Coordinates of C-alpha atoms in Angstrom, one line a residue:
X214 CA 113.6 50.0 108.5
X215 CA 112.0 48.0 111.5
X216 CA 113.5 49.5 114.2
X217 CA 113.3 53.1 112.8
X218 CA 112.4 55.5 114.6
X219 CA 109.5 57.8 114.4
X220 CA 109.0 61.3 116.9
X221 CA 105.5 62.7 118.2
X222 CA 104.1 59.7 119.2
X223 CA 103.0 59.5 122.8
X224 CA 105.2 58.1 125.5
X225 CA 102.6 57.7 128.4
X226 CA 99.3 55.6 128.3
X227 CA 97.0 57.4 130.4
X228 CA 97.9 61.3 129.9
X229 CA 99.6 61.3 125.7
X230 CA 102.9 63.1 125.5
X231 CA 106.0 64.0 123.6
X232 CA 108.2 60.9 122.5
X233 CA 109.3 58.6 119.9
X234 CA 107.8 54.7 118.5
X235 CA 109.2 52.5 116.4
X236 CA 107.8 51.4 112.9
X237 CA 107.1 48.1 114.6
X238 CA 104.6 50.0 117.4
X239 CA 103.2 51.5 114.6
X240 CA 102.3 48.4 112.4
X241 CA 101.1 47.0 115.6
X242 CA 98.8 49.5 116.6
X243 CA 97.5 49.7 112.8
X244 CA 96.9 45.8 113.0
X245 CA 95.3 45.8 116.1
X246 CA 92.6 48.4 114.9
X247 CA 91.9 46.7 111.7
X248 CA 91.4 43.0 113.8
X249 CA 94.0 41.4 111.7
X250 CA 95.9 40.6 115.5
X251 CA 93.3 39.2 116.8
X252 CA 89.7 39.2 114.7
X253 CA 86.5 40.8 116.6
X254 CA 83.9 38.7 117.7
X255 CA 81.1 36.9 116.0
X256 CA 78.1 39.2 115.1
X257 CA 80.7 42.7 114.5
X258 CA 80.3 42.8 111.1
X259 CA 79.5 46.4 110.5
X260 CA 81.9 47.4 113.8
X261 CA 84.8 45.5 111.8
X262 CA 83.7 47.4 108.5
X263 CA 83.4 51.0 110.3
X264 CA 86.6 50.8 111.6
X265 CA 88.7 49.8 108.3
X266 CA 86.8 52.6 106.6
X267 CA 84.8 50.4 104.2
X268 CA 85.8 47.1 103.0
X269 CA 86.6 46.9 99.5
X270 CA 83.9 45.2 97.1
X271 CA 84.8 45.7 93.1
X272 CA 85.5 41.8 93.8
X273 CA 83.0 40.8 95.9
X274 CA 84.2 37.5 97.1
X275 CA 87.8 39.8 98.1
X276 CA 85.6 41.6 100.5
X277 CA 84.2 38.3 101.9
X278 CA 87.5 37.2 102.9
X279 CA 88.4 40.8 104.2
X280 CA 85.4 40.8 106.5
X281 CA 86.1 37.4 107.0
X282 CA 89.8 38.0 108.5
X283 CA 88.7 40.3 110.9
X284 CA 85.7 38.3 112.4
X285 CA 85.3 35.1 114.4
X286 CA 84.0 32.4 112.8
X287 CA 82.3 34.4 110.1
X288 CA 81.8 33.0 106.1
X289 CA 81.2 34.6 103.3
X290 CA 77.0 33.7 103.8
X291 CA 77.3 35.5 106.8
X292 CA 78.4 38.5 105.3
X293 CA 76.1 38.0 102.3
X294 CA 73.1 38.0 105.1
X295 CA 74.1 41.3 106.6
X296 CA 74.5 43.2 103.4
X297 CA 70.4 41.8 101.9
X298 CA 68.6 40.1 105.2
X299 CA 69.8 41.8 107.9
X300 CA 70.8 45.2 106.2
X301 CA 73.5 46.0 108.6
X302 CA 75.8 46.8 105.4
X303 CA 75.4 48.5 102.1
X304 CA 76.9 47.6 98.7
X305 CA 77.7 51.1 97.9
X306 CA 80.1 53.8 96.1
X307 CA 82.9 54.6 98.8
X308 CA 86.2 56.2 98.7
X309 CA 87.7 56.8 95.2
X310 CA 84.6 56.1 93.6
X311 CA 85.1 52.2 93.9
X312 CA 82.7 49.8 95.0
X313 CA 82.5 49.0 98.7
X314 CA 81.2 47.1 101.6
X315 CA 80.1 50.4 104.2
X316 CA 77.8 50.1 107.5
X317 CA 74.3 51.3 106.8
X318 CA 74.0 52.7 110.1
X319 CA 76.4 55.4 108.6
X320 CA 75.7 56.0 105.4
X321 CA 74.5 59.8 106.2
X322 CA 78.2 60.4 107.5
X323 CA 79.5 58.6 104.3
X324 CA 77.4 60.7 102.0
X325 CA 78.0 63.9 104.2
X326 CA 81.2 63.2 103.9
X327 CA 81.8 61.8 99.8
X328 CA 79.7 64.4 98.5
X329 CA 81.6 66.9 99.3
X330 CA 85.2 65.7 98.5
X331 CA 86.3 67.6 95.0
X332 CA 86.1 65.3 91.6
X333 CA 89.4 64.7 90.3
X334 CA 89.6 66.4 86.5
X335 CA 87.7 64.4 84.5
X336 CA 90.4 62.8 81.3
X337 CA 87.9 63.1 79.1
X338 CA 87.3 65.4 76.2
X339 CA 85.5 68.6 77.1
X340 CA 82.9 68.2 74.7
X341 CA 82.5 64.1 76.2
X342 CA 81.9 65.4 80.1
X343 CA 79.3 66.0 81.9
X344 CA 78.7 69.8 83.3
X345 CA 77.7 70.3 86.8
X346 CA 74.0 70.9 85.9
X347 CA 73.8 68.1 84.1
X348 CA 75.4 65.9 86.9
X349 CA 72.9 67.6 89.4
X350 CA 70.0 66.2 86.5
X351 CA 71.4 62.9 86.4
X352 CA 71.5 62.7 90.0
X353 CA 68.1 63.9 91.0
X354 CA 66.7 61.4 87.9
X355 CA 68.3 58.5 89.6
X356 CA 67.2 59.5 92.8
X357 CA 63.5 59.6 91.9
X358 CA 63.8 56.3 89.3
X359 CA 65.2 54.0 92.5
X360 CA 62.1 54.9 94.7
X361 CA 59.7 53.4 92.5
X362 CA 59.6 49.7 92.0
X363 CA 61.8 46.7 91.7
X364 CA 65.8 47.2 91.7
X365 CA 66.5 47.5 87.7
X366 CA 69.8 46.6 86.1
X367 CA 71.8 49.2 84.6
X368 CA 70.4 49.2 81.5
X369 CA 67.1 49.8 82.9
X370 CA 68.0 52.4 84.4
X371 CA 70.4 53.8 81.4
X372 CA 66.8 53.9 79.9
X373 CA 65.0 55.4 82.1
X374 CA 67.7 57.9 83.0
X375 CA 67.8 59.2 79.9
X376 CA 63.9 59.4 79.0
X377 CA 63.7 61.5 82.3
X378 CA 67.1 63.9 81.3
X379 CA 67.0 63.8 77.6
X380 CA 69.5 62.3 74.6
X381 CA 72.5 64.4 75.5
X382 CA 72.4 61.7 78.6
X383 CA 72.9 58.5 76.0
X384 CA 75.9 60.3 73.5
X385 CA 78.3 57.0 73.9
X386 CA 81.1 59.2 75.3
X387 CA 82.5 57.4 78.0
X388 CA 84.9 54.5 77.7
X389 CA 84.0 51.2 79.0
X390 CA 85.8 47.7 79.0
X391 CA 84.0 46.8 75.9
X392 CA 82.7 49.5 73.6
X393 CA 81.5 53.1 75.3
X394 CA 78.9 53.8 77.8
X395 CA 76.8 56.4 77.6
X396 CA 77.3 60.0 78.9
X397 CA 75.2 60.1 82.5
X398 CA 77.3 57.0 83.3
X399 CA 80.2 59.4 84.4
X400 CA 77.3 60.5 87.4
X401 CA 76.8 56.6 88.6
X402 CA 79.3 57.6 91.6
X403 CA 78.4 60.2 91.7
X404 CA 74.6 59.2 92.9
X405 CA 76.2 56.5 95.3
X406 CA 78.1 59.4 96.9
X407 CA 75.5 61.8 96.9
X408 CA 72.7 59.1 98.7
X409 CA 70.6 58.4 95.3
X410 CA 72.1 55.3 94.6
X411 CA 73.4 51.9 96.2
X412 CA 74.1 48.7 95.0
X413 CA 70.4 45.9 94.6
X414 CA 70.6 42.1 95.2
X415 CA 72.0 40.5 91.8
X416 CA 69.0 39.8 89.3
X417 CA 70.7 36.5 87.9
X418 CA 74.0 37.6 87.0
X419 CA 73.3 41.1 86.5
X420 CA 73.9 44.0 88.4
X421 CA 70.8 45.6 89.6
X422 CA 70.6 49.3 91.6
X423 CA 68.3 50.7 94.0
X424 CA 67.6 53.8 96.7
X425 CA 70.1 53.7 100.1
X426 CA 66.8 54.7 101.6
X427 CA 65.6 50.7 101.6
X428 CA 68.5 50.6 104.4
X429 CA 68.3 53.6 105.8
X430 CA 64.6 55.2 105.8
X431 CA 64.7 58.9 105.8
X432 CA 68.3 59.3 104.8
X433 CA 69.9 62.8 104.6
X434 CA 73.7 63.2 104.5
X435 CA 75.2 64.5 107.3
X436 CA 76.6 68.4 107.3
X437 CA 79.7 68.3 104.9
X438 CA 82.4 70.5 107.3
X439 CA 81.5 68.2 110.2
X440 CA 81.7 65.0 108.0
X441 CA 85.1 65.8 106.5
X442 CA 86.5 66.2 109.7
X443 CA 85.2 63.1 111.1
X444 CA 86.6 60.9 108.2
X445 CA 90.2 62.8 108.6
X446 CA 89.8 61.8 112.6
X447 CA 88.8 57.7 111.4
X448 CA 91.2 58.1 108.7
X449 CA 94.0 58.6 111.1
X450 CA 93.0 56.5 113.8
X451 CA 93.1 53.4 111.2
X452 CA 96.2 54.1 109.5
X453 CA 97.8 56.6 111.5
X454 CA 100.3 58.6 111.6
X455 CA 99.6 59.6 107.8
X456 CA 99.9 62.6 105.8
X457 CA 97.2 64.6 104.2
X458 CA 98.9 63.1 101.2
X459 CA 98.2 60.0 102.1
X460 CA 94.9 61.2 102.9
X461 CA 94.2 62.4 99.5
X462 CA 95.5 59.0 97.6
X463 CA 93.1 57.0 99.8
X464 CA 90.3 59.8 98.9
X465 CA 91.4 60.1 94.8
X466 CA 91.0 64.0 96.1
X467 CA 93.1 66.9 95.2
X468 CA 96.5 67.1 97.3
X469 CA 96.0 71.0 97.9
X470 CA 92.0 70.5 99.1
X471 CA 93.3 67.7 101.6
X472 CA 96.3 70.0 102.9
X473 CA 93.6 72.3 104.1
X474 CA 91.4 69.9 104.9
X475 CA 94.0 68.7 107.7
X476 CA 95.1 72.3 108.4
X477 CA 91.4 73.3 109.7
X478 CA 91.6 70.6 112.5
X479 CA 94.4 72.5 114.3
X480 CA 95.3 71.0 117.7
X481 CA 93.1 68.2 117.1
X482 CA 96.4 66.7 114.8
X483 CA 99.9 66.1 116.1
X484 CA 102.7 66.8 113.6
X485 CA 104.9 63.8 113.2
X486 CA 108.3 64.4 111.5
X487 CA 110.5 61.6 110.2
X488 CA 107.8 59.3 109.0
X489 CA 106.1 60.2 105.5
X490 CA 107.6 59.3 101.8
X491 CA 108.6 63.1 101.0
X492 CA 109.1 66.5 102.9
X493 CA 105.4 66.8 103.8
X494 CA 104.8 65.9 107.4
X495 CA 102.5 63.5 109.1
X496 CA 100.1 63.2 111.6
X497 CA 98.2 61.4 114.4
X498 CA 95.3 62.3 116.2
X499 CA 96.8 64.3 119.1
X500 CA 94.4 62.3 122.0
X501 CA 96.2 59.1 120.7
X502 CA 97.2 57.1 123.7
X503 CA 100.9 56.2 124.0
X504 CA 101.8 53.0 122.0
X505 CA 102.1 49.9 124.1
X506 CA 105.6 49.4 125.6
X507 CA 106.3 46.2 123.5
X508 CA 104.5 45.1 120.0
X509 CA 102.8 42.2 119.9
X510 CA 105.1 39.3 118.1
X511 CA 104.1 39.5 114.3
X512 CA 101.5 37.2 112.5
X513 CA 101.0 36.2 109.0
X514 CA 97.9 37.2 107.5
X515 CA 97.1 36.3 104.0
X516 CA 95.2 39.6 102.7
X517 CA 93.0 39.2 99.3
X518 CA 92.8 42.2 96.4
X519 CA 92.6 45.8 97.6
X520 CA 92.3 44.6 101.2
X521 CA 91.6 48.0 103.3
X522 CA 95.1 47.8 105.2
X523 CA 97.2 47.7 102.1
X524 CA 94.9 50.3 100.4
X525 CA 94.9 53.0 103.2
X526 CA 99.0 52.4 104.8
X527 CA 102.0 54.1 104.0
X528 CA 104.5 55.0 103.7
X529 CA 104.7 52.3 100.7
X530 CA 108.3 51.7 101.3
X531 CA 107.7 50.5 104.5
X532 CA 104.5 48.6 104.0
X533 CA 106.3 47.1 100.8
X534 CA 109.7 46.8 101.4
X535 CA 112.3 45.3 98.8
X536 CA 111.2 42.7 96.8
X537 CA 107.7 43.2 97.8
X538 CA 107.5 46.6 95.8
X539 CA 108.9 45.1 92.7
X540 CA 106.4 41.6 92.8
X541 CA 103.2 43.1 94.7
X542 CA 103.2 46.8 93.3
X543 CA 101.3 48.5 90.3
X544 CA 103.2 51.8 89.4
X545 CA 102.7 52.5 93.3
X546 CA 99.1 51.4 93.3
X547 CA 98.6 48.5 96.3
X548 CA 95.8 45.6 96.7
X549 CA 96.3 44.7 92.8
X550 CA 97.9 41.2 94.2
X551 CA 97.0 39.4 97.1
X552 CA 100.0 39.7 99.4
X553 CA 101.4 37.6 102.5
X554 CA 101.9 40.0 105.6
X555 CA 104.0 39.9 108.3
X556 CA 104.1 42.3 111.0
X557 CA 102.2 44.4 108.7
X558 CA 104.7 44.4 106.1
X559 CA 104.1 42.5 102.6
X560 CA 106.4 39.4 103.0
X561 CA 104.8 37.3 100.2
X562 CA 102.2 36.9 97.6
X563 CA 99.6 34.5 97.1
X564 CA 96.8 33.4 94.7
X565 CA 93.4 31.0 94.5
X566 CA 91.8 29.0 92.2
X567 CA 88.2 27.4 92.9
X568 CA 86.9 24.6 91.6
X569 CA 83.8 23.4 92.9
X570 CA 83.9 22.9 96.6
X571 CA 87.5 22.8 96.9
X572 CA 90.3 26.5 97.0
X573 CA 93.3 25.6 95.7
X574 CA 96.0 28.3 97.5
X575 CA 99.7 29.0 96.3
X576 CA 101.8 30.9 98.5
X577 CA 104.9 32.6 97.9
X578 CA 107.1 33.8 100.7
X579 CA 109.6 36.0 100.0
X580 CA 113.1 35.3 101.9
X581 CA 113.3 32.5 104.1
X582 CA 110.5 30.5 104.7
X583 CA 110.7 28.7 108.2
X584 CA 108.5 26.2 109.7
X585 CA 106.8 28.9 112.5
X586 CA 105.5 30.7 109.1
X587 CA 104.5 27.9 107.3
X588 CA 102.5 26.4 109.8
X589 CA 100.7 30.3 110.3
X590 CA 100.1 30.1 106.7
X591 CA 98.5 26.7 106.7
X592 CA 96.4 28.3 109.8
X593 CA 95.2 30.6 107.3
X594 CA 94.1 28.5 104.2
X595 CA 92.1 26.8 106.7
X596 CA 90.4 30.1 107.9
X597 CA 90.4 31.3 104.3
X598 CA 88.5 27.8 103.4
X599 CA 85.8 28.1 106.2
X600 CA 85.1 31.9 105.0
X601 CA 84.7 30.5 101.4
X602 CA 82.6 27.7 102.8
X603 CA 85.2 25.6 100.1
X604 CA 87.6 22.8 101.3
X605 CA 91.4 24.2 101.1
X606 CA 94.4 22.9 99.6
X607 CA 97.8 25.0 100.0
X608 CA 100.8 24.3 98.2
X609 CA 104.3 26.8 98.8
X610 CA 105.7 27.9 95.7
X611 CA 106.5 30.7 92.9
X612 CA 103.0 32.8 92.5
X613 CA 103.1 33.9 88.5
X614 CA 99.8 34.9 88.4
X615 CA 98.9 38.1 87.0
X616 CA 97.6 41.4 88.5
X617 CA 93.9 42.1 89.3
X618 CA 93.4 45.7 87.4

């Protein structure tokens, strides 16, 4: 599928026009906006994070290394010291209700934004959810608890949630890993998106919450319309072309709400036909300059769990192609292993074991393994070493690890 063909995209640099670019332009053009070509300079942290639309942070030391990637010379202290010194990032609730890695100089356009994108159906029991009003309850209790005083852990604030709200808010409805949690749990996103909530520095090994307004003062979510259309127009111009589809799997939103979502920016999308996984068409921003006239030559890049590029790209059969669907895919879902790329496409897997001060590193490279890629992949143990401030070894073998869930 390489040398596919894909019409719309634009076939002049300086004034965009009708035409036609090859899978490869787009990979290239997707790489080069998510720095995994050539990684941004030193000190772009929250630049790096803006433009992949959040680094991914339910596995913290995952979006160490994906900040890392992008970034010259940066570790994994650095990027500890702009999310609680410098405050240049926030530990946060982002897209599909997962836990990410967002710059806190935008945290009103991602709460503008978040707020207002539609809850999927809960799966619980009716009697088990929460109703809006008491959502809207929860919410405004966080809010107020995570102003006052130190950063509490969740049970802290379970408490003092529900000696604000009442003891409908502690019914242990909601499943957990171990046991159930109690009802106003299902709200926890919820706050994040709404701006009550954000991720505290770790009290031991526990979790601890506080108010977004310790990183941004004043906070107040940006107008919803004009936020949604922004994160379509970002959306695009990372993983571009895309469908609202696509859109909506990166969002967990409702297909139908993103269809219209994309339909109300009007000329500011170009249709693209022949690219998406089914009969619904794609798009690109329609100021997109033309695609270079020849893609850089493709790199290896060793990407850890739910990196932002595997999350966000489709179509999956392009991103994922043959073997890589069967070994790096879970039911469709991406970033549950950490895969090998090439050109943008998933050409291997790979896993880590620390121990101490040393990372132990196992690749797996699908196909033929030749001594241009092994030498790029020893390249990036090295670089994956100095992010982890650890001392690498990398061995090339079968990867029979199992799937991060």
């Amino acid at each position: 599928m390489a040398g596919s063909r894909i019409a719309g995209s634009t076939a002049d640099r300086e004034e965009p026009t009708s035409g036609s670019a090859t899978w490869n332009d787009v990979c290239a053009r997707r790489l080069s906006r998510h720095f995994l070509d050539r990684p941004a300079a030193a000190g772009r942290i929250p630049d790096v994070v803006a433009a992949i639309g959040g680094a991914h942070a339910q596995v913290m030391s995952a979006a160490e290394l994906s900040v890392g990637l992008r970034t010259e010379g940066t570790t994994r202290q650095d990027v500890r010291d702009a999310l609680w010194e410098e405050r240049t990032l926030v530990k946060t609730f982002g897209p599909r209700g997962t836990v990410h890695l967002l710059p806190a100089a935008e945290l009103s356009f991602w709460t503008g934004a978040l707020s207002a994108v539609p809850m999927p159906v809960s799966g619980l029991a009716q009697s088990a959810r929460l109703d809006e009003a008491q959502t809207d309850e929860v919410v405004e209790a966080v809010a107020g608890i995570l102003r006052e005083g130190e950063p509490p852990t969740v049970d802290e604030l379970s408490d003092a949630v529900i000696a604000r709200t009442g003891d409908w808010a502690a019914d242990p409805v909601t499943p957990a890993f171990t046991g159930m949690w109690p009802r106003w749990r299902q709200a926890l996103h919820v706050a994040g998106h709404r701006g009550a909530l954000c991720f505290g520095p770790n009290r031991g090994r526990k979790v601890t919450y506080t108010s977004p307004e310790r990183w941004l003062p004043g906070l107040r979510p940006m107008d919803p319309d004009k936020a949604l259309a922004e994160l379509v127009r970002r959306y695009l111009r990372s993983y571009g072309p895309g469908s609202s589809r696509d859109f909506a799997q990166w969002l967990n939103a409702p297909r139908r709400w993103a269809a219209d979502l994309f339909a109300s920016l009007g000329d500011e999308l170009r249709p693209v036909a022949g690219f998406a996984e089914d009969e619904t068409d794609s798009y690109q921003l329609a100021d997109e300059p033309a695609y270079p006239a020849e893609a850089p030559a493709p790199a290896l890049r060793l990407l850890p769990y739910f990196d932002a590029y595997v999350i966000g790209s489709h179509p999956r059969k392009l991103i994922y192609p043959g073997q890589a669907a069967e070994r790096a895919l879970s039911t469709g879902q991406a970033g549950t292993t950490q895969v090998v790329t090439v050109g943008g496409e998933v050409a291997g897997i790979w896993h880590q074991k620390r121990s101490g001060r040393k990372v132990a590193l196992t690749v797996e490279l699908f196909g033929r393994s030749t001594k241009k890629r092994r030498a790029e992949a020893e390249a990036q143990a090295e670089r994956i070493g100095q992010i982890l401030e650890a001392v690498p070894t990398l061995t090339f073998g079968p990867v029979d690890s199992g799937k991060h869930l």
